[in-house]
């Protein structure tokens, strides 16, 4: 449940590790893990869940679109082709106004307490900020 956001070239580029238990409607074999076949078969639904669960809001309060969203399995080291407990999400939010007051929201939380906290490091030029998200604290100003 870690992530980074790098502000560069008019965008906020996101990399975020999301626990599989935060998603619904994908686990065809009921093993609590996400296989390559399940990811391929449910890609659109999983992407929709990420787009609704990881959001940026601009100055007007409107949500910014998450563009170019890609999802990848993050299998355990001992089974690199096996099913995964985590999915890595990669995407870009448009963020061309350096003076914009952005707010990030993460509402994708796993089933168990240790999968309900996210730590996200944002970087813009040489400035970094660490944001923490949890069920009772799911919005942070950047």
GROMACS .gro file of N, CA and C in nm:
model
  426
    1UNK      N    1   0.082  -0.119   0.000
    1UNK     CA    2   0.000   0.000   0.000
    1UNK      C    3   0.086   0.124   0.000
    2UNK      N    4   0.184   0.123  -0.088
    2UNK     CA    5   0.272   0.238  -0.104
    2UNK      C    6   0.258   0.292  -0.245
    3UNK      N    7   0.289   0.420  -0.259
    3UNK     CA    8   0.281   0.479  -0.390
    3UNK      C    9   0.367   0.601  -0.403
    4UNK      N   10   0.381   0.645  -0.528
    4UNK     CA   11   0.452   0.769  -0.558
    4UNK      C   12   0.371   0.846  -0.661
    5UNK      N   13   0.383   0.977  -0.653
    5UNK     CA   14   0.327   1.066  -0.753
    5UNK      C   15   0.436   1.165  -0.787
    6UNK      N   16   0.472   1.168  -0.914
    6UNK     CA   17   0.573   1.262  -0.961
    6UNK      C   18   0.507   1.364  -1.053
    7UNK      N   19   0.521   1.491  -1.016
    7UNK     CA   20   0.467   1.600  -1.096
    7UNK      C   21   0.574   1.643  -1.194
    8UNK      N   22   0.547   1.623  -1.323
    8UNK     CA   23   0.641   1.663  -1.427
    8UNK      C   24   0.569   1.667  -1.561
    9UNK      N   25   0.615   1.750  -1.650
    9UNK     CA   26   0.562   1.757  -1.787
    9UNK      C   27   0.410   1.770  -1.792
   10UNK      N   28   0.353   1.853  -1.705
   10UNK     CA   29   0.210   1.880  -1.708
   10UNK      C   30   0.122   1.769  -1.654
   11UNK      N   31   0.181   1.676  -1.580
   11UNK     CA   32   0.102   1.567  -1.526
   11UNK      C   33   0.148   1.523  -1.390
   12UNK      N   34   0.062   1.451  -1.322
   12UNK     CA   35   0.094   1.387  -1.195
   12UNK      C   36   0.094   1.236  -1.224
   13UNK      N   37   0.212   1.178  -1.230
   13UNK     CA   38   0.229   1.038  -1.268
   13UNK      C   39   0.224   0.951  -1.143
   14UNK      N   40   0.130   0.857  -1.143
   14UNK     CA   41   0.098   0.776  -1.027
   14UNK      C   42   0.150   0.634  -1.043
   15UNK      N   43   0.211   0.583  -0.936
   15UNK     CA   44   0.242   0.441  -0.921
   15UNK      C   45   0.191   0.403  -0.782
   16UNK      N   46   0.101   0.305  -0.775
   16UNK     CA   47   0.039   0.271  -0.648
   16UNK      C   48   0.018   0.120  -0.638
   17UNK      N   49   0.059   0.064  -0.526
   17UNK     CA   50   0.037  -0.077  -0.496
   17UNK      C   51  -0.093  -0.089  -0.418
   18UNK      N   52  -0.186  -0.169  -0.470
   18UNK     CA   53  -0.319  -0.182  -0.411
   18UNK      C   54  -0.343  -0.329  -0.373
   19UNK      N   55  -0.388  -0.355  -0.250
   19UNK     CA   56  -0.417  -0.493  -0.213
   19UNK      C   57  -0.536  -0.548  -0.293
   20UNK      N   58  -0.524  -0.672  -0.333
   20UNK     CA   59  -0.629  -0.737  -0.411
   20UNK      C   60  -0.761  -0.740  -0.334
   21UNK      N   61  -0.755  -0.749  -0.202
   21UNK     CA   62  -0.878  -0.754  -0.123
   21UNK      C   63  -0.958  -0.623  -0.130
   22UNK      N   64  -0.900  -0.517  -0.187
   22UNK     CA   65  -0.972  -0.391  -0.202
   22UNK      C   66  -1.069  -0.395  -0.320
   23UNK      N   67  -1.054  -0.494  -0.406
   23UNK     CA   68  -1.136  -0.506  -0.525
   23UNK      C   69  -1.248  -0.608  -0.504
   24UNK      N   70  -1.353  -0.592  -0.579
   24UNK     CA   71  -1.463  -0.687  -0.575
   24UNK      C   72  -1.496  -0.738  -0.714
   25UNK      N   73  -1.552  -0.859  -0.721
   25UNK     CA   74  -1.604  -0.911  -0.845
   25UNK      C   75  -1.504  -0.969  -0.942
   26UNK      N   76  -1.388  -1.012  -0.896
   26UNK     CA   77  -1.284  -1.063  -0.986
   26UNK      C   78  -1.242  -1.205  -0.954
   27UNK      N   79  -1.263  -1.250  -0.832
   27UNK     CA   80  -1.199  -1.372  -0.780
   27UNK      C   81  -1.276  -1.497  -0.824
   28UNK      N   82  -1.255  -1.534  -0.949
   28UNK     CA   83  -1.330  -1.645  -1.008
   28UNK      C   84  -1.308  -1.779  -0.936
   29UNK      N   85  -1.190  -1.799  -0.879
   29UNK     CA   86  -1.161  -1.927  -0.812
   29UNK      C   87  -1.167  -1.918  -0.660
   30UNK      N   88  -1.209  -1.804  -0.607
   30UNK     CA   89  -1.228  -1.783  -0.463
   30UNK      C   90  -1.104  -1.814  -0.379
   31UNK      N   91  -0.984  -1.780  -0.431
   31UNK     CA   92  -0.862  -1.804  -0.353
   31UNK      C   93  -0.811  -1.678  -0.284
   32UNK      N   94  -0.878  -1.564  -0.304
   32UNK     CA   95  -0.835  -1.440  -0.240
   32UNK      C   96  -0.717  -1.374  -0.308
   33UNK      N   97  -0.673  -1.429  -0.422
   33UNK     CA   98  -0.560  -1.377  -0.498
   33UNK      C   99  -0.606  -1.341  -0.638
   34UNK      N  100  -0.524  -1.267  -0.710
   34UNK     CA  101  -0.557  -1.229  -0.847
   34UNK      C  102  -0.457  -1.295  -0.941
   35UNK      N  103  -0.508  -1.379  -1.030
   35UNK     CA  104  -0.423  -1.447  -1.127
   35UNK      C  105  -0.416  -1.363  -1.255
   36UNK      N  106  -0.325  -1.400  -1.343
   36UNK     CA  107  -0.313  -1.331  -1.472
   36UNK      C  108  -0.442  -1.345  -1.552
   37UNK      N  109  -0.505  -1.463  -1.548
   37UNK     CA  110  -0.631  -1.483  -1.620
   37UNK      C  111  -0.743  -1.398  -1.561
   38UNK      N  112  -0.749  -1.389  -1.429
   38UNK     CA  113  -0.852  -1.306  -1.366
   38UNK      C  114  -0.829  -1.158  -1.398
   39UNK      N  115  -0.704  -1.115  -1.398
   39UNK     CA  116  -0.672  -0.976  -1.432
   39UNK      C  117  -0.716  -0.947  -1.575
   40UNK      N  118  -0.681  -1.036  -1.668
   40UNK     CA  119  -0.718  -1.015  -1.808
   40UNK      C  120  -0.869  -1.017  -1.826
   41UNK      N  121  -0.936  -1.108  -1.759
   41UNK     CA  122  -1.080  -1.122  -1.774
   41UNK      C  123  -1.163  -1.011  -1.710
   42UNK      N  124  -1.105  -0.943  -1.612
   42UNK     CA  125  -1.179  -0.840  -1.538
   42UNK      C  126  -1.110  -0.704  -1.544
   43UNK      N  127  -1.022  -0.684  -1.643
   43UNK     CA  128  -0.942  -0.561  -1.651
   43UNK      C  129  -1.029  -0.435  -1.647
   44UNK      N  130  -1.132  -0.429  -1.727
   44UNK     CA  131  -1.214  -0.307  -1.733
   44UNK      C  132  -1.279  -0.276  -1.598
   45UNK      N  133  -1.332  -0.379  -1.531
   45UNK     CA  134  -1.396  -0.357  -1.401
   45UNK      C  135  -1.294  -0.314  -1.296
   46UNK      N  136  -1.177  -0.376  -1.297
   46UNK     CA  137  -1.072  -0.340  -1.201
   46UNK      C  138  -1.024  -0.198  -1.226
   47UNK      N  139  -1.008  -0.159  -1.352
   47UNK     CA  140  -0.969  -0.022  -1.383
   47UNK      C  141  -1.075   0.077  -1.334
   48UNK      N  142  -1.202   0.044  -1.353
   48UNK     CA  143  -1.309   0.132  -1.303
   48UNK      C  144  -1.301   0.146  -1.151
   49UNK      N  145  -1.272   0.038  -1.081
   49UNK     CA  146  -1.261   0.045  -0.935
   49UNK      C  147  -1.143   0.134  -0.893
   50UNK      N  148  -1.033   0.127  -0.966
   50UNK     CA  149  -0.919   0.216  -0.936
   50UNK      C  150  -0.958   0.360  -0.965
   51UNK      N  151  -1.021   0.385  -1.078
   51UNK     CA  152  -1.060   0.523  -1.114
   51UNK      C  153  -1.155   0.584  -1.012
   52UNK      N  154  -1.240   0.503  -0.950
   52UNK     CA  155  -1.332   0.553  -0.847
   52UNK      C  156  -1.268   0.558  -0.710
   53UNK      N  157  -1.166   0.476  -0.687
   53UNK     CA  158  -1.105   0.468  -0.555
   53UNK      C  159  -0.980   0.550  -0.536
   54UNK      N  160  -0.922   0.601  -0.647
   54UNK     CA  161  -0.802   0.685  -0.641
   54UNK      C  162  -0.832   0.808  -0.727
   55UNK      N  163  -0.851   0.924  -0.661
   55UNK     CA  164  -0.895   1.042  -0.734
   55UNK      C  165  -0.816   1.166  -0.695
   56UNK      N  166  -0.805   1.256  -0.792
   56UNK     CA  167  -0.749   1.389  -0.771
   56UNK      C  168  -0.862   1.489  -0.797
   57UNK      N  169  -0.869   1.590  -0.714
   57UNK     CA  170  -0.967   1.696  -0.732
   57UNK      C  171  -0.891   1.827  -0.752
   58UNK      N  172  -0.937   1.908  -0.849
   58UNK     CA  173  -0.873   2.035  -0.880
   58UNK      C  174  -0.935   2.150  -0.803
   59UNK      N  175  -0.899   2.272  -0.843
   59UNK     CA  176  -0.945   2.394  -0.777
   59UNK      C  177  -1.097   2.404  -0.771
   60UNK      N  178  -1.166   2.355  -0.872
   60UNK     CA  179  -1.312   2.367  -0.877
   60UNK      C  180  -1.382   2.258  -0.797
   61UNK      N  181  -1.305   2.162  -0.748
   61UNK     CA  182  -1.364   2.050  -0.677
   61UNK      C  183  -1.400   1.934  -0.767
   62UNK      N  184  -1.384   1.954  -0.898
   62UNK     CA  185  -1.414   1.847  -0.994
   62UNK      C  186  -1.300   1.746  -0.996
   63UNK      N  187  -1.335   1.620  -1.014
   63UNK     CA  188  -1.235   1.515  -1.022
   63UNK      C  189  -1.160   1.525  -1.155
   64UNK      N  190  -1.029   1.509  -1.148
   64UNK     CA  191  -0.946   1.506  -1.269
   64UNK      C  192  -0.944   1.362  -1.321
   65UNK      N  193  -0.943   1.345  -1.453
   65UNK     CA  194  -0.945   1.208  -1.507
   65UNK      C  195  -0.811   1.137  -1.487
   66UNK      N  196  -0.818   1.010  -1.456
   66UNK     CA  197  -0.698   0.926  -1.448
   66UNK      C  198  -0.678   0.867  -1.587
   67UNK      N  199  -0.571   0.911  -1.653
   67UNK     CA  200  -0.547   0.875  -1.792
   67UNK      C  201  -0.445   0.762  -1.803
   68UNK      N  202  -0.458   0.684  -1.909
   68UNK     CA  203  -0.359   0.582  -1.941
   68UNK      C  204  -0.340   0.478  -1.832
   69UNK      N  205  -0.447   0.444  -1.761
   69UNK     CA  206  -0.436   0.354  -1.647
   69UNK      C  207  -0.397   0.213  -1.692
   70UNK      N  208  -0.291   0.162  -1.632
   70UNK     CA  209  -0.245   0.026  -1.656
   70UNK      C  210  -0.237  -0.046  -1.522
   71UNK      N  211  -0.275  -0.173  -1.520
   71UNK     CA  212  -0.268  -0.254  -1.399
   71UNK      C  213  -0.178  -0.373  -1.424
   72UNK      N  214  -0.095  -0.404  -1.325
   72UNK     CA  215  -0.002  -0.516  -1.334
   72UNK      C  216  -0.008  -0.595  -1.204
   73UNK      N  217   0.011  -0.726  -1.215
   73UNK     CA  218   0.021  -0.809  -1.096
   73UNK      C  219   0.154  -0.784  -1.027
   74UNK      N  220   0.154  -0.797  -0.896
   74UNK     CA  221   0.277  -0.791  -0.817
   74UNK      C  222   0.287  -0.922  -0.739
   75UNK      N  223   0.328  -1.030  -0.809
   75UNK     CA  224   0.331  -1.161  -0.743
   75UNK      C  225   0.445  -1.170  -0.643
   76UNK      N  226   0.439  -1.267  -0.554
   76UNK     CA  227   0.548  -1.284  -0.457
   76UNK      C  228   0.677  -1.325  -0.527
   77UNK      N  229   0.790  -1.291  -0.465
   77UNK     CA  230   0.921  -1.323  -0.523
   77UNK      C  231   0.940  -1.472  -0.545
   78UNK      N  232   0.887  -1.554  -0.456
   78UNK     CA  233   0.907  -1.698  -0.466
   78UNK      C  234   0.821  -1.763  -0.574
   79UNK      N  235   0.724  -1.689  -0.630
   79UNK     CA  236   0.637  -1.743  -0.735
   79UNK      C  237   0.607  -1.632  -0.837
   80UNK      N  238   0.706  -1.594  -0.918
   80UNK     CA  239   0.689  -1.479  -1.006
   80UNK      C  240   0.577  -1.491  -1.110
   81UNK      N  241   0.531  -1.611  -1.137
   81UNK     CA  242   0.420  -1.629  -1.232
   81UNK      C  243   0.291  -1.668  -1.161
   82UNK      N  244   0.294  -1.666  -1.030
   82UNK     CA  245   0.178  -1.706  -0.952
   82UNK      C  246   0.080  -1.593  -0.932
   83UNK      N  247  -0.032  -1.623  -0.869
   83UNK     CA  248  -0.131  -1.519  -0.839
   83UNK      C  249  -0.077  -1.421  -0.735
   84UNK      N  250  -0.136  -1.303  -0.732
   84UNK     CA  251  -0.083  -1.193  -0.651
   84UNK      C  252  -0.181  -1.147  -0.545
   85UNK      N  253  -0.123  -1.093  -0.436
   85UNK     CA  254  -0.203  -1.026  -0.332
   85UNK      C  255  -0.210  -0.876  -0.357
   86UNK      N  256  -0.127  -0.826  -0.453
   86UNK     CA  257  -0.123  -0.683  -0.482
   86UNK      C  258  -0.126  -0.659  -0.632
   87UNK      N  259  -0.184  -0.546  -0.668
   87UNK     CA  260  -0.186  -0.498  -0.805
   87UNK      C  261  -0.115  -0.363  -0.807
   88UNK      N  262  -0.033  -0.341  -0.908
   88UNK     CA  263   0.033  -0.212  -0.925
   88UNK      C  264  -0.045  -0.134  -1.030
   89UNK      N  265  -0.088  -0.013  -0.992
   89UNK     CA  266  -0.161   0.076  -1.083
   89UNK      C  267  -0.067   0.187  -1.128
   90UNK      N  268  -0.063   0.211  -1.259
   90UNK     CA  269   0.016   0.319  -1.318
   90UNK      C  270  -0.077   0.406  -1.400
   91UNK      N  271  -0.065   0.537  -1.383
   91UNK     CA  272  -0.150   0.627  -1.460
   91UNK      C  273  -0.105   0.771  -1.444
   92UNK      N  274  -0.179   0.860  -1.507
   92UNK     CA  275  -0.144   1.002  -1.509
   92UNK      C  276  -0.270   1.086  -1.490
   93UNK      N  277  -0.260   1.182  -1.399
   93UNK     CA  278  -0.363   1.285  -1.384
   93UNK      C  279  -0.312   1.412  -1.450
   94UNK      N  280  -0.395   1.485  -1.527
   94UNK     CA  281  -0.349   1.611  -1.583
   94UNK      C  282  -0.328   1.712  -1.470
   95UNK      N  283  -0.212   1.775  -1.468
   95UNK     CA  284  -0.181   1.872  -1.363
   95UNK      C  285  -0.083   1.974  -1.419
   96UNK      N  286  -0.134   2.060  -1.507
   96UNK     CA  287  -0.046   2.156  -1.573
   96UNK      C  288  -0.035   2.289  -1.500
   97UNK      N  289  -0.126   2.318  -1.408
   97UNK     CA  290  -0.123   2.444  -1.333
   97UNK      C  291  -0.043   2.426  -1.205
   98UNK      N  292   0.077   2.485  -1.198
   98UNK     CA  293   0.159   2.467  -1.078
   98UNK      C  294   0.100   2.531  -0.953
   99UNK      N  295   0.004   2.624  -0.970
   99UNK     CA  296  -0.057   2.691  -0.855
   99UNK      C  297  -0.188   2.625  -0.812
  100UNK      N  298  -0.228   2.519  -0.879
  100UNK     CA  299  -0.354   2.453  -0.845
  100UNK      C  300  -0.345   2.392  -0.706
  101UNK      N  301  -0.456   2.400  -0.636
  101UNK     CA  302  -0.466   2.338  -0.504
  101UNK      C  303  -0.534   2.203  -0.523
  102UNK      N  304  -0.453   2.099  -0.528
  102UNK     CA  305  -0.504   1.965  -0.555
  102UNK      C  306  -0.531   1.890  -0.426
  103UNK      N  307  -0.629   1.802  -0.431
  103UNK     CA  308  -0.662   1.713  -0.321
  103UNK      C  309  -0.663   1.571  -0.377
  104UNK      N  310  -0.601   1.480  -0.304
  104UNK     CA  311  -0.601   1.340  -0.344
  104UNK      C  312  -0.690   1.262  -0.249
  105UNK      N  313  -0.761   1.166  -0.304
  105UNK     CA  314  -0.849   1.080  -0.223
  105UNK      C  315  -0.822   0.935  -0.260
  106UNK      N  316  -0.806   0.849  -0.159
  106UNK     CA  317  -0.795   0.705  -0.180
  106UNK      C  318  -0.898   0.637  -0.092
  107UNK      N  319  -0.990   0.567  -0.156
  107UNK     CA  320  -1.093   0.494  -0.083
  107UNK      C  321  -1.085   0.344  -0.107
  108UNK      N  322  -0.981   0.299  -0.174
  108UNK     CA  323  -0.960   0.155  -0.195
  108UNK      C  324  -0.887   0.100  -0.073
  109UNK      N  325  -0.958   0.033   0.012
  109UNK     CA  326  -0.895  -0.029   0.127
  109UNK      C  327  -0.922  -0.178   0.125
  110UNK      N  328  -0.825  -0.254   0.175
  110UNK     CA  329  -0.840  -0.398   0.181
  110UNK      C  330  -0.933  -0.440   0.294
  111UNK      N  331  -0.949  -0.571   0.305
  111UNK     CA  332  -1.040  -0.629   0.404
  111UNK      C  333  -0.985  -0.628   0.546
  112UNK      N  334  -0.855  -0.638   0.561
  112UNK     CA  335  -0.794  -0.649   0.693
  112UNK      C  336  -0.725  -0.517   0.729
  113UNK      N  337  -0.712  -0.485   0.858
  113UNK     CA  338  -0.656  -0.355   0.898
  113UNK      C  339  -0.520  -0.322   0.836
  114UNK      N  340  -0.433  -0.421   0.823
  114UNK     CA  341  -0.300  -0.390   0.767
  114UNK      C  342  -0.305  -0.359   0.618
  115UNK      N  343  -0.419  -0.378   0.553
  115UNK     CA  344  -0.434  -0.345   0.412
  115UNK      C  345  -0.524  -0.222   0.392
  116UNK      N  346  -0.541  -0.142   0.497
  116UNK     CA  347  -0.628  -0.026   0.488
  116UNK      C  348  -0.554   0.107   0.497
  117UNK      N  349  -0.424   0.103   0.497
  117UNK     CA  350  -0.344   0.225   0.507
  117UNK      C  351  -0.256   0.238   0.383
  118UNK      N  352  -0.254   0.357   0.326
  118UNK     CA  353  -0.167   0.386   0.212
  118UNK      C  354  -0.072   0.498   0.249
  119UNK      N  355   0.050   0.487   0.205
  119UNK     CA  356   0.149   0.592   0.219
  119UNK      C  357   0.195   0.630   0.078
  120UNK      N  358   0.177   0.757   0.042
  120UNK     CA  359   0.209   0.804  -0.092
  120UNK      C  360   0.306   0.921  -0.082
  121UNK      N  361   0.416   0.910  -0.154
  121UNK     CA  362   0.515   1.017  -0.158
  121UNK      C  363   0.497   1.096  -0.286
  122UNK      N  364   0.476   1.227  -0.274
  122UNK     CA  365   0.463   1.313  -0.391
  122UNK      C  366   0.593   1.390  -0.408
  123UNK      N  367   0.631   1.411  -0.533
  123UNK     CA  368   0.752   1.485  -0.564
  123UNK      C  369   0.724   1.584  -0.676
  124UNK      N  370   0.763   1.708  -0.654
  124UNK     CA  371   0.752   1.812  -0.755
  124UNK      C  372   0.879   1.896  -0.747
  125UNK      N  373   0.955   1.896  -0.856
  125UNK     CA  374   1.087   1.959  -0.856
  125UNK      C  375   1.169   1.895  -0.745
  126UNK      N  376   1.212   1.969  -0.648
  126UNK     CA  377   1.292   1.912  -0.540
  126UNK      C  378   1.214   1.902  -0.409
  127UNK      N  379   1.083   1.922  -0.415
  127UNK     CA  380   1.000   1.919  -0.296
  127UNK      C  381   0.924   1.786  -0.287
  128UNK      N  382   0.930   1.722  -0.169
  128UNK     CA  383   0.858   1.597  -0.147
  128UNK      C  384   0.761   1.613  -0.032
  129UNK      N  385   0.657   1.533  -0.036
  129UNK     CA  386   0.555   1.532   0.068
  129UNK      C  387   0.508   1.388   0.084
  130UNK      N  388   0.489   1.345   0.207
  130UNK     CA  389   0.436   1.210   0.233
  130UNK      C  390   0.292   1.224   0.280
  131UNK      N  391   0.203   1.154   0.210
  131UNK     CA  392   0.061   1.157   0.243
  131UNK      C  393   0.021   1.022   0.299
  132UNK      N  394  -0.065   1.022   0.399
  132UNK     CA  395  -0.115   0.899   0.458
  132UNK      C  396  -0.267   0.894   0.443
  133UNK      N  397  -0.315   0.777   0.401
  133UNK     CA  398  -0.458   0.757   0.379
  133UNK      C  399  -0.504   0.636   0.458
  134UNK      N  400  -0.623   0.645   0.515
  134UNK     CA  401  -0.684   0.535   0.588
  134UNK      C  402  -0.836   0.554   0.576
  135UNK      N  403  -0.916   0.457   0.620
  135UNK     CA  404  -1.061   0.473   0.606
  135UNK      C  405  -1.117   0.601   0.667
  136UNK      N  406  -1.068   0.645   0.780
  136UNK     CA  407  -1.117   0.767   0.841
  136UNK      C  408  -1.045   0.893   0.797
  137UNK      N  409  -0.946   0.878   0.709
  137UNK     CA  410  -0.862   0.989   0.665
  137UNK      C  411  -0.827   0.963   0.519
  138UNK      N  412  -0.929   0.973   0.430
  138UNK     CA  413  -0.906   0.934   0.293
  138UNK      C  414  -0.883   1.049   0.195
  139UNK      N  415  -0.874   1.173   0.243
  139UNK     CA  416  -0.846   1.289   0.157
  139UNK      C  417  -0.729   1.368   0.213
  140UNK      N  418  -0.636   1.404   0.124
  140UNK     CA  419  -0.519   1.480   0.164
  140UNK      C  420  -0.492   1.591   0.062
  141UNK      N  421  -0.461   1.711   0.112
  141UNK     CA  422  -0.424   1.822   0.024
  141UNK      C  423  -0.277   1.807  -0.015
  142UNK      N  424  -0.250   1.839  -0.140
  142UNK     CA  425  -0.113   1.835  -0.190
  142UNK      C  426  -0.054   1.973  -0.186
   0.00000   0.00000   0.00000
